[in-house]
Short mmCIF file of C-alpha atoms and ligand atoms in Angstrom, two decimals:
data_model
loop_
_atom_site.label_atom_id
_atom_site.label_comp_id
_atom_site.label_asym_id
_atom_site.label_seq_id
_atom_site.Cartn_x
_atom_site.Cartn_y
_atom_site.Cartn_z
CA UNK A 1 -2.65 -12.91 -23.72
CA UNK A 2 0.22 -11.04 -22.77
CA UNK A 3 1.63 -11.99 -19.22
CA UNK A 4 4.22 -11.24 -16.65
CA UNK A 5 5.77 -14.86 -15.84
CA UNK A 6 7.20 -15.12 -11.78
CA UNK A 7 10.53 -17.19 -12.78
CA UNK A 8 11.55 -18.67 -9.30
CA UNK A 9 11.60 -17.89 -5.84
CA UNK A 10 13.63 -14.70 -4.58
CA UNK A 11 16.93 -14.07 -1.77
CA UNK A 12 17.59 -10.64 -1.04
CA UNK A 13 16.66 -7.70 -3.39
CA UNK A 14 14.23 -8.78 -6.23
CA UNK A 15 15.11 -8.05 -9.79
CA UNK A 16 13.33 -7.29 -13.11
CA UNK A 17 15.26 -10.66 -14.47
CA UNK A 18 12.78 -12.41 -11.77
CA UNK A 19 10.39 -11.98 -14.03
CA UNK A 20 9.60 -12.42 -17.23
CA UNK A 21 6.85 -10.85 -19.96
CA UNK A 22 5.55 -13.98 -22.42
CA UNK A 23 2.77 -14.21 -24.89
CA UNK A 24 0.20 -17.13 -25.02
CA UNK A 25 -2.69 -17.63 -26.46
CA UNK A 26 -5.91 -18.21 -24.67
CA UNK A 27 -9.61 -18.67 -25.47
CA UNK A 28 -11.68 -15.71 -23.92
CA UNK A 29 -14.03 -17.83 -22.07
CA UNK A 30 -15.60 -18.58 -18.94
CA UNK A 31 -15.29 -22.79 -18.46
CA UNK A 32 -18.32 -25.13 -19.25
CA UNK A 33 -19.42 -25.28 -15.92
CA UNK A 34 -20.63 -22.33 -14.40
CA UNK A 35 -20.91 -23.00 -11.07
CA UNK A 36 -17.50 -22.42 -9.72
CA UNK A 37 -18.72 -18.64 -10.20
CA UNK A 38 -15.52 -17.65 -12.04
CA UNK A 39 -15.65 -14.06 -13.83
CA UNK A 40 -13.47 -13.32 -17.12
CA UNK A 41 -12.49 -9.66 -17.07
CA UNK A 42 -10.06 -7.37 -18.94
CA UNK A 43 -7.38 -5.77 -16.48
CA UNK A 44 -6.81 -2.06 -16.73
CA UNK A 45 -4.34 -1.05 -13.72
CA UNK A 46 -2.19 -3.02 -11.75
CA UNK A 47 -1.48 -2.10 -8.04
CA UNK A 48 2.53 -2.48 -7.26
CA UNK A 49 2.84 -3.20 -3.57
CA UNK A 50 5.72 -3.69 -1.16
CA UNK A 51 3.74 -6.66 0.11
CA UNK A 52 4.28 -8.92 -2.97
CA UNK A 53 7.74 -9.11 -1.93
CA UNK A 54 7.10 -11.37 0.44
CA UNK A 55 5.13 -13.33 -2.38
CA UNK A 56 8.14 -13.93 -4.52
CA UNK A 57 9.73 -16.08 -1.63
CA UNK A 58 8.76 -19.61 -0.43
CA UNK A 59 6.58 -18.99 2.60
CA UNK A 60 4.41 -21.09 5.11
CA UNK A 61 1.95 -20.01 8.04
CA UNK A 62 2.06 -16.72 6.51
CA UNK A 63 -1.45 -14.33 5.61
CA UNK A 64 -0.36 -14.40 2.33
CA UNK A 65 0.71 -17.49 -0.36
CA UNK A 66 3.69 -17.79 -2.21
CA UNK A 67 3.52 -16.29 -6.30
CA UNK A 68 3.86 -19.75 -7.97
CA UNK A 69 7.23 -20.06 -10.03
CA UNK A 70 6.01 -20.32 -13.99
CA UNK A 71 2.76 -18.86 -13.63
CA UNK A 72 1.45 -15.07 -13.78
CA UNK A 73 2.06 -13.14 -11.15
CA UNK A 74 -0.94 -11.85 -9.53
CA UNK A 75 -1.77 -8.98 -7.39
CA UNK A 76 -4.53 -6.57 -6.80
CA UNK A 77 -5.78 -4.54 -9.65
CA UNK A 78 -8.65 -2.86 -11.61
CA UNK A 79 -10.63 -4.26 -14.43
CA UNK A 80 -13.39 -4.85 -16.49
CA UNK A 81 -15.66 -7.79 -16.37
CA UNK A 82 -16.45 -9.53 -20.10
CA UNK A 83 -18.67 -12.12 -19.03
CA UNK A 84 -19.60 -13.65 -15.47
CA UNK A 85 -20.93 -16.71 -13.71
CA UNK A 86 -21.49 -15.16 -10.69
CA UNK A 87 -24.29 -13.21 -9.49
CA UNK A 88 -22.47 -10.24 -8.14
CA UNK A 89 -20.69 -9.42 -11.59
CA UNK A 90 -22.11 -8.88 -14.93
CA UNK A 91 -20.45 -7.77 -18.04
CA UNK A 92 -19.16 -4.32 -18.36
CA UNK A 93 -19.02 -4.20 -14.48
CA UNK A 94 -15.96 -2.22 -13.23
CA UNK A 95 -14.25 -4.30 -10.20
CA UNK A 96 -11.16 -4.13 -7.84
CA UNK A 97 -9.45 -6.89 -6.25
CA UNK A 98 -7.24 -10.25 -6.67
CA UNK A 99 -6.36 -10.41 -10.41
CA UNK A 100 -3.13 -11.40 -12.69
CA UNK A 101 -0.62 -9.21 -14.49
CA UNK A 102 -1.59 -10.31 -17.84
CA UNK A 103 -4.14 -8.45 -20.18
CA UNK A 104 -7.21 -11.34 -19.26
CA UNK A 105 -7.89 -13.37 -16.29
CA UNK A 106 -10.08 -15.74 -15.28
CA UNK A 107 -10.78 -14.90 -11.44
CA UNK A 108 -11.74 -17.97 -9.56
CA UNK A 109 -12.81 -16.54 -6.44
CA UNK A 110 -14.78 -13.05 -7.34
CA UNK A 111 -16.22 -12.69 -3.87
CA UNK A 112 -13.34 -11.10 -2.52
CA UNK A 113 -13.22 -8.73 -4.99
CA UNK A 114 -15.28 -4.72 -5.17
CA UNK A 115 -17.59 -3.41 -7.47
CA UNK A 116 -16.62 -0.23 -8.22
CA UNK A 117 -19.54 2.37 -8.65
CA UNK A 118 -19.45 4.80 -11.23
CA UNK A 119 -17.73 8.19 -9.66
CA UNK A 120 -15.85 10.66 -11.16
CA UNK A 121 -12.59 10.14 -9.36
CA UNK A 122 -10.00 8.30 -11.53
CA UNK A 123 -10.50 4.64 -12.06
CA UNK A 124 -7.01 4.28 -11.05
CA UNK A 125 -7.29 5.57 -7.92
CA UNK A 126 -8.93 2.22 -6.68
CA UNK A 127 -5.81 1.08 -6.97
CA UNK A 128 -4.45 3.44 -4.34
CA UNK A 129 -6.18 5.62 -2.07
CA UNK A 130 -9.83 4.22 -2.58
CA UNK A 131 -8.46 0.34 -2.58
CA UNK A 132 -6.48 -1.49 -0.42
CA UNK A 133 -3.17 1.11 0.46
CA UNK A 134 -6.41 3.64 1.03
CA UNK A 135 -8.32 0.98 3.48
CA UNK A 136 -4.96 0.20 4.96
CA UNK A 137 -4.28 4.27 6.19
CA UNK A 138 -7.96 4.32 7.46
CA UNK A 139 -7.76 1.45 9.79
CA UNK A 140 -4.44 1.84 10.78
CA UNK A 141 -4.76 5.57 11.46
CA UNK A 142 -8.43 5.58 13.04
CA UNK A 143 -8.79 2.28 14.38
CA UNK A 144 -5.38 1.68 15.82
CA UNK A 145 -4.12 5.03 16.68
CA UNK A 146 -7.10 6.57 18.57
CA UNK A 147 -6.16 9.99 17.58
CA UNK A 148 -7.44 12.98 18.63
CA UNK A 149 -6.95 16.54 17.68
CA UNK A 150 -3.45 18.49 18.93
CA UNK A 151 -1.77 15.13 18.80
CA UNK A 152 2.19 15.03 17.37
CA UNK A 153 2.06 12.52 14.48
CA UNK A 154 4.94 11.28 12.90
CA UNK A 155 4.81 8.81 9.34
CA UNK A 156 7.70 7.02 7.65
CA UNK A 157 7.79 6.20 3.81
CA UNK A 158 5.21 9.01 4.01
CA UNK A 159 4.99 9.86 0.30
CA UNK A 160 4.04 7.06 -0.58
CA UNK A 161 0.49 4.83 -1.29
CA UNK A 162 -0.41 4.69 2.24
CA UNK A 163 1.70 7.39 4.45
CA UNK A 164 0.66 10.14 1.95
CA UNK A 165 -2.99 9.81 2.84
CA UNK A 166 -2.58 9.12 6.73
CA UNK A 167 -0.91 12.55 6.76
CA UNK A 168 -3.66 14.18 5.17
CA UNK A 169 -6.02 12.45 7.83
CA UNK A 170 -4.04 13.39 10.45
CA UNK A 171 -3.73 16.84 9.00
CA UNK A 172 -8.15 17.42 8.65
CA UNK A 173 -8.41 16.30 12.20
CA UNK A 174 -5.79 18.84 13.57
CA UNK A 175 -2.67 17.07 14.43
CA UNK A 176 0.66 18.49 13.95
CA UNK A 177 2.21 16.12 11.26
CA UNK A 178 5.48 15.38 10.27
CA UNK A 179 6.47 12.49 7.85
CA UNK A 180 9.57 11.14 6.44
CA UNK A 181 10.77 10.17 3.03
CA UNK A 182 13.91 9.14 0.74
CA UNK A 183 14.18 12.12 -1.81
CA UNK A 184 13.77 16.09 -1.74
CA UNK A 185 11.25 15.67 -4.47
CA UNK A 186 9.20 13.42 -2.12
CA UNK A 187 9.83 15.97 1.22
CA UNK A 188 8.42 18.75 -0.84
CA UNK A 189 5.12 17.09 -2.10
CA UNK A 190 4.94 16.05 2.05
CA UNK A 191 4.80 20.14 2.20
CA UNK A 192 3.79 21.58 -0.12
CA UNK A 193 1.26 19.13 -1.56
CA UNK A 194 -0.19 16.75 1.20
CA UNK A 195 0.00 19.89 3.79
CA UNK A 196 2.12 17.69 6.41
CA UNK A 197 3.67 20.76 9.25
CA UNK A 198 7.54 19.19 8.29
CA UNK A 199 9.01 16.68 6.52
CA UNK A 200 12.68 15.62 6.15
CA UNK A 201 15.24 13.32 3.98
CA UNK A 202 15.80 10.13 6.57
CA UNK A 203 18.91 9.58 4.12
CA UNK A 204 20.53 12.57 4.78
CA UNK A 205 20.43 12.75 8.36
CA UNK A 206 22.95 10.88 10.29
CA UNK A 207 21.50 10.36 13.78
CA UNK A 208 17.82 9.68 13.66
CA UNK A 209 17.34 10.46 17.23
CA UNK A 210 18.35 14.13 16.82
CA UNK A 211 16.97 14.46 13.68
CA UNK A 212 13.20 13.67 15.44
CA UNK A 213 13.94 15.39 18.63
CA UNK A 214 14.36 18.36 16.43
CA UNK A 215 10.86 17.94 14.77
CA UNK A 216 9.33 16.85 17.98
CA UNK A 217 10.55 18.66 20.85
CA UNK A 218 8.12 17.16 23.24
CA UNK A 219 7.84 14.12 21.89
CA UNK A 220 5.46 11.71 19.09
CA UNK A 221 2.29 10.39 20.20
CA UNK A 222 1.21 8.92 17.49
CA UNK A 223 4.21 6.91 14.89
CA UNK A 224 2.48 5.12 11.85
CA UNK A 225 5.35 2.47 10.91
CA UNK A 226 6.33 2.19 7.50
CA UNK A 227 9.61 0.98 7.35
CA UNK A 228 10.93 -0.57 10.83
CA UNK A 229 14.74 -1.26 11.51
CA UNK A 230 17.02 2.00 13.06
CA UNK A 231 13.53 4.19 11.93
CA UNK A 232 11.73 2.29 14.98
CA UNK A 233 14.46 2.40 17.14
CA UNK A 234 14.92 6.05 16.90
CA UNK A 235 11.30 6.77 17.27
CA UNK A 236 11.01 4.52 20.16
CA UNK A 237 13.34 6.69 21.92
CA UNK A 238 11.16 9.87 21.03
CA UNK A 239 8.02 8.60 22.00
CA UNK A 240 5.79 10.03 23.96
CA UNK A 241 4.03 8.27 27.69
CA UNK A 242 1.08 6.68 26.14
CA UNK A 243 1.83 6.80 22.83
CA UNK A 244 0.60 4.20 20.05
CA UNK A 245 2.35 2.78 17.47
CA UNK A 246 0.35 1.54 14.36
CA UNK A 247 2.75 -1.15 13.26
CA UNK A 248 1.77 -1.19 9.28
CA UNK A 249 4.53 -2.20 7.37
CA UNK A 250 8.41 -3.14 7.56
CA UNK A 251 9.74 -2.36 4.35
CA UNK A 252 13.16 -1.82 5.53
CA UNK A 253 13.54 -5.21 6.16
CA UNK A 254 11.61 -7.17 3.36
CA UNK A 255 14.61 -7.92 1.60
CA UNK A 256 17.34 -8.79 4.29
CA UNK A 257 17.94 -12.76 5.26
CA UNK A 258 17.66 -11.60 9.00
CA UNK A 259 16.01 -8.79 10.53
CA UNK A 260 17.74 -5.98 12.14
CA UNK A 261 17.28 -5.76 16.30
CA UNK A 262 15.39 -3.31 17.39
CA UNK A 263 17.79 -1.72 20.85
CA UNK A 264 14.83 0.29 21.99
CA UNK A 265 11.78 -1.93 22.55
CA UNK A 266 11.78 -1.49 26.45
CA UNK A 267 10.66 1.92 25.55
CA UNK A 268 7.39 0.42 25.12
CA UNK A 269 7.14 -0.70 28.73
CA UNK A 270 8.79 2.66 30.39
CA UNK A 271 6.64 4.94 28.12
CA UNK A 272 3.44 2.90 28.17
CA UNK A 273 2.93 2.47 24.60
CA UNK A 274 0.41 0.79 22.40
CA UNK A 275 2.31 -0.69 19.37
CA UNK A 276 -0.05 -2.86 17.95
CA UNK A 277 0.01 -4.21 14.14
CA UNK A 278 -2.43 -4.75 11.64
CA UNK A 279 -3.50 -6.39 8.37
CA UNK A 280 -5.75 -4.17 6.28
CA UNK A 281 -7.76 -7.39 5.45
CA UNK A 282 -9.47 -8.00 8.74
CA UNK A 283 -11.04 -4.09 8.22
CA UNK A 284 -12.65 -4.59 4.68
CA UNK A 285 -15.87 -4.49 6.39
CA UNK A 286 -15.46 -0.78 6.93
CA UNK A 287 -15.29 0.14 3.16
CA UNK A 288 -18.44 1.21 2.66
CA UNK A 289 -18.06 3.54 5.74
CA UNK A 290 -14.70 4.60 4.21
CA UNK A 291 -15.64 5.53 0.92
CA UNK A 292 -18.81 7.65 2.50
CA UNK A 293 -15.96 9.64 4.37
CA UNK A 294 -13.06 9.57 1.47
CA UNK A 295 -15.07 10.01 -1.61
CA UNK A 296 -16.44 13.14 -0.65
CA UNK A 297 -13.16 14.75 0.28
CA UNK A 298 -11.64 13.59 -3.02
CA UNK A 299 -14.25 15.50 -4.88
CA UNK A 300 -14.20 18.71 -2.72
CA UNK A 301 -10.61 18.87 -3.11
CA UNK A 302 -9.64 18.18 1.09
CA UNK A 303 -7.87 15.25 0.03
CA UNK A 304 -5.43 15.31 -2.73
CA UNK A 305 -3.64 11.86 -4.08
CA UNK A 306 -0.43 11.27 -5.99
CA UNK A 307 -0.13 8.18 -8.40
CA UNK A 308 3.32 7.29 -10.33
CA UNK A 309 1.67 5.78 -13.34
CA UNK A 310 3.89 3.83 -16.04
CA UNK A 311 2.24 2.61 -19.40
CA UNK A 312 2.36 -1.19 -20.36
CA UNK A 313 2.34 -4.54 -19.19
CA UNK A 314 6.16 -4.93 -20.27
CA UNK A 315 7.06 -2.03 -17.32
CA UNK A 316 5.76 -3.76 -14.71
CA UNK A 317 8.20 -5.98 -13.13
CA UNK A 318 10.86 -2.37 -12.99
CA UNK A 319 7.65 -0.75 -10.93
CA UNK A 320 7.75 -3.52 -8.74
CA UNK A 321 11.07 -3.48 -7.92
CA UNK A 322 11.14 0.04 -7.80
CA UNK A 323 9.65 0.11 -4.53
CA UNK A 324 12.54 -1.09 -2.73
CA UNK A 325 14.93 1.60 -3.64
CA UNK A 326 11.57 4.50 -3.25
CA UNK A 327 11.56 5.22 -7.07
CA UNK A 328 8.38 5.86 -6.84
CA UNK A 329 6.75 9.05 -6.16
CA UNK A 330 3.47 8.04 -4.70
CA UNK A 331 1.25 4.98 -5.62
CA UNK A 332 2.79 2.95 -7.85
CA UNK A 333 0.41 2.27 -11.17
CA UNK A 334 0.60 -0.10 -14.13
CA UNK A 335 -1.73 0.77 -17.00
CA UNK A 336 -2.43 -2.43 -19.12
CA UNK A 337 -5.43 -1.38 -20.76
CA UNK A 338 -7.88 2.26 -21.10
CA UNK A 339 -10.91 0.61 -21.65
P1 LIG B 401 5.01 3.04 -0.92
O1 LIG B 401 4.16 3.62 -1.97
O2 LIG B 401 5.36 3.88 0.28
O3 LIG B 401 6.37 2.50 -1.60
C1 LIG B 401 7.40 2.00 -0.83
C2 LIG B 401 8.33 3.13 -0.30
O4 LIG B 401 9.06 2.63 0.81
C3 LIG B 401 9.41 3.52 -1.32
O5 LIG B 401 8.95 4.46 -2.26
C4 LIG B 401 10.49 4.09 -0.41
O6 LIG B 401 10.25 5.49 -0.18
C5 LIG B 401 10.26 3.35 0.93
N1 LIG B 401 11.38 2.43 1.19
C6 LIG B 401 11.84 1.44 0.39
N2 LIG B 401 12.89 0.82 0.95
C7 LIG B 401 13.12 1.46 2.13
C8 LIG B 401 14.09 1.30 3.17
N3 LIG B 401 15.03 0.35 3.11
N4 LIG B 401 14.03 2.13 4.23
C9 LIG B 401 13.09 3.10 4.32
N5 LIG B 401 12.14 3.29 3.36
C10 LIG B 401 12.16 2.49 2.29
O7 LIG B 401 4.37 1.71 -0.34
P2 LIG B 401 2.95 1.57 0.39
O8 LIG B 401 2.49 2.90 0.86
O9 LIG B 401 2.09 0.74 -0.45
O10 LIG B 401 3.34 0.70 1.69
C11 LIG B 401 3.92 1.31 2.84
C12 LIG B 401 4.10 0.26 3.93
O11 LIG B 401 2.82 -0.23 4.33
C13 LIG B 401 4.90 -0.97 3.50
O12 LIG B 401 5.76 -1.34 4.57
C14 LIG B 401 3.84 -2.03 3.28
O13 LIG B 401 4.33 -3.33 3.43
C15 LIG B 401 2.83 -1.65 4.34
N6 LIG B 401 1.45 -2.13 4.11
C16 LIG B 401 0.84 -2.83 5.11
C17 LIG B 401 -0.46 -3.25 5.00
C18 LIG B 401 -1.13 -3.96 6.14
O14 LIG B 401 -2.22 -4.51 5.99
N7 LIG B 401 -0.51 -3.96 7.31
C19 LIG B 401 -1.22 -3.02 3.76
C20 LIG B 401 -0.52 -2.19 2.79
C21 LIG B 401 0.78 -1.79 2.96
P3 LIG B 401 11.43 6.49 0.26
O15 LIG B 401 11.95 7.11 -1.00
O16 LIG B 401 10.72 7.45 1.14
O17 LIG B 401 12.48 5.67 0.96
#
């Protein structure tokens, strides 16, 4: 069973050396005793997400546990199921959820993971837009933001698994929509892919503040937070009276010691603003209701999804780290497997 070793626990940026690839061999099958409910599958893609940064160092009271030094690391993925104690799962079942990045795992604790039904969307894509970055851009954009049609919408790391998909929501509803990423390859898919009204480099533009006031002359009422650090504080400035600020993710500061101050936050008090955030996991109950909306606009060709898919185990831990310097171009993929 080929595996992806954590090492130790991380400081600062994370690096492929944190990680090692390793070969053991295993027995492929479920233990004696059936009724822990475990489920042996075969993993196919591998999810890369900004949140397992925060895995790789020691935490406590967190949502989330710590990766454990020496052992696989795990993460959410795609796979097959090749035999099953549990009642859900049966072999040759297609599944997303809590797995390892190895080629086999034994999953201990199946009931927080999907069946997938057969559709003829990419398999991959429950990875992405129909899994957990897809859930996470639903309830964030329609259950936090209240939106309504007209508004001024604004989206940071918007390329990527999440932002590229709550511009595309905000877009079919009728909000002007601007988003925000690191490269001119990534500002033109915003365009002329995803349909977003403007997008622009946050690297190359040296005051923030201008740079939105440009794209927002009368202000944002809607910000869906990527990133966090000067981003926020420029956007608090620009915000609209009653605006709402889905508070999603802080990428920009994953890997510092100590977070950057945020100068502006009295904004929220003179402007009236909702900035409220959110983990994706208290809104799984709304899948079903979000694939009946998603799936459908998939297929018909309303919603469009980019995926940066590398091949092989062995590339995974560069994906990972990728993340942190945006060398992805949309949702990060590992294949391990076909079929
Ligand atoms: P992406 O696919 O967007 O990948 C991360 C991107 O972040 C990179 O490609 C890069 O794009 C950008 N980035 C990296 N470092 C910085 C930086 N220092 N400053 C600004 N941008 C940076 O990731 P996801 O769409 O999966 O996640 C987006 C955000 O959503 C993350 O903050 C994540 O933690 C959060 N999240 C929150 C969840 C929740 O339940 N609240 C669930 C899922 C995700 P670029 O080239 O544009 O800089």
């Amino acid at each position: 069973n080929k595996q992806v070793i954590f090492k130790n626990y991380v400081t600062g940026f994370p690096k492929e050396s944190d990680m090692e690839l390793k070969t053991t061999r295993i027995q492929l099958k479920l233990p004696e005793d059936c009724s822990s409910g475990a489920i042996l599958v075969k993993n196919l893609f591998l999810s890369c997400d900004p949140y397992m940064r925060s895995r790789m160092s020691k935490i406590e009271g967190h949502y989330t546990e710590s990766l454990t030094p020496g052992s696989p690391v795990t993460g959410l993925g795609v796979a097959r199921v090749l035999d099953s104690c549990h009642p859900k799962f049966k072999q040759g079942d297609l599944l997303w959820g809590l797995t390892g990045w190895e080629e086999y795992s034994l999953i201990t604790a199946p009931d927080t993971c999907f069946r997938i039904e057969p559709t003829d969307v990419p398999l991959s894509y429950y990875t992405g837009i129909l899994g957990m970055p897809g859930m996470t851009a639903y309830a964030g954009f329609y259950e936090l933001c209240s939106p309504k049609k007209g508004e001024r919408v604004y989206i940071s790391a918007a390329s990527g698994a999440v932002g590229q998909l709550v511009g595309q929501f905000a877009k079919l509803l009728g909000c002007y929509v601007v988003g925000s990423a690191g490269t001119k390859e990534k500002v033109d898919l915003l365009k002329n892919k995803f349909g977003f009204d403007e997008a622009f480099n946050y690297k190359e533009e040296p005051d923030l503040v201008a740079a939105l006031k440009r794209y927002f002359p009368d202000g944002i009422d809607i910000y869906f937070e990527n990133v966090g650090g000067k981003m926020l504080d420029a956007v608090l400035l620009n915000m609209r009276v009653h605006g709402r600020i889905a508070v999603c993710g802080l990428i920009s500061q994953y890997n510092l010691e100590q977070h950057e101050g945020v100068k502006n936050l009295f904004c929220l008090i003179t402007k009236r603003v909702r900035m409220e955030g959110f983990l994706v996991l208290d809104y799984y109950h709304l899948y079903p209701k979000f694939l009946e909306m998603v799936l459908p606009q998939i297929k018909e060709g309303k919603i469009t999804y980019v995926e940066d898919i590398v091949e092989g185990l062995d590339k995974a831990p560069a994906a990972l780290i990728g993340l942190f310097s945006g060398k992805n171009v949309g949702k990060q993929v590992v294949v391990v497997a076909h079929e």
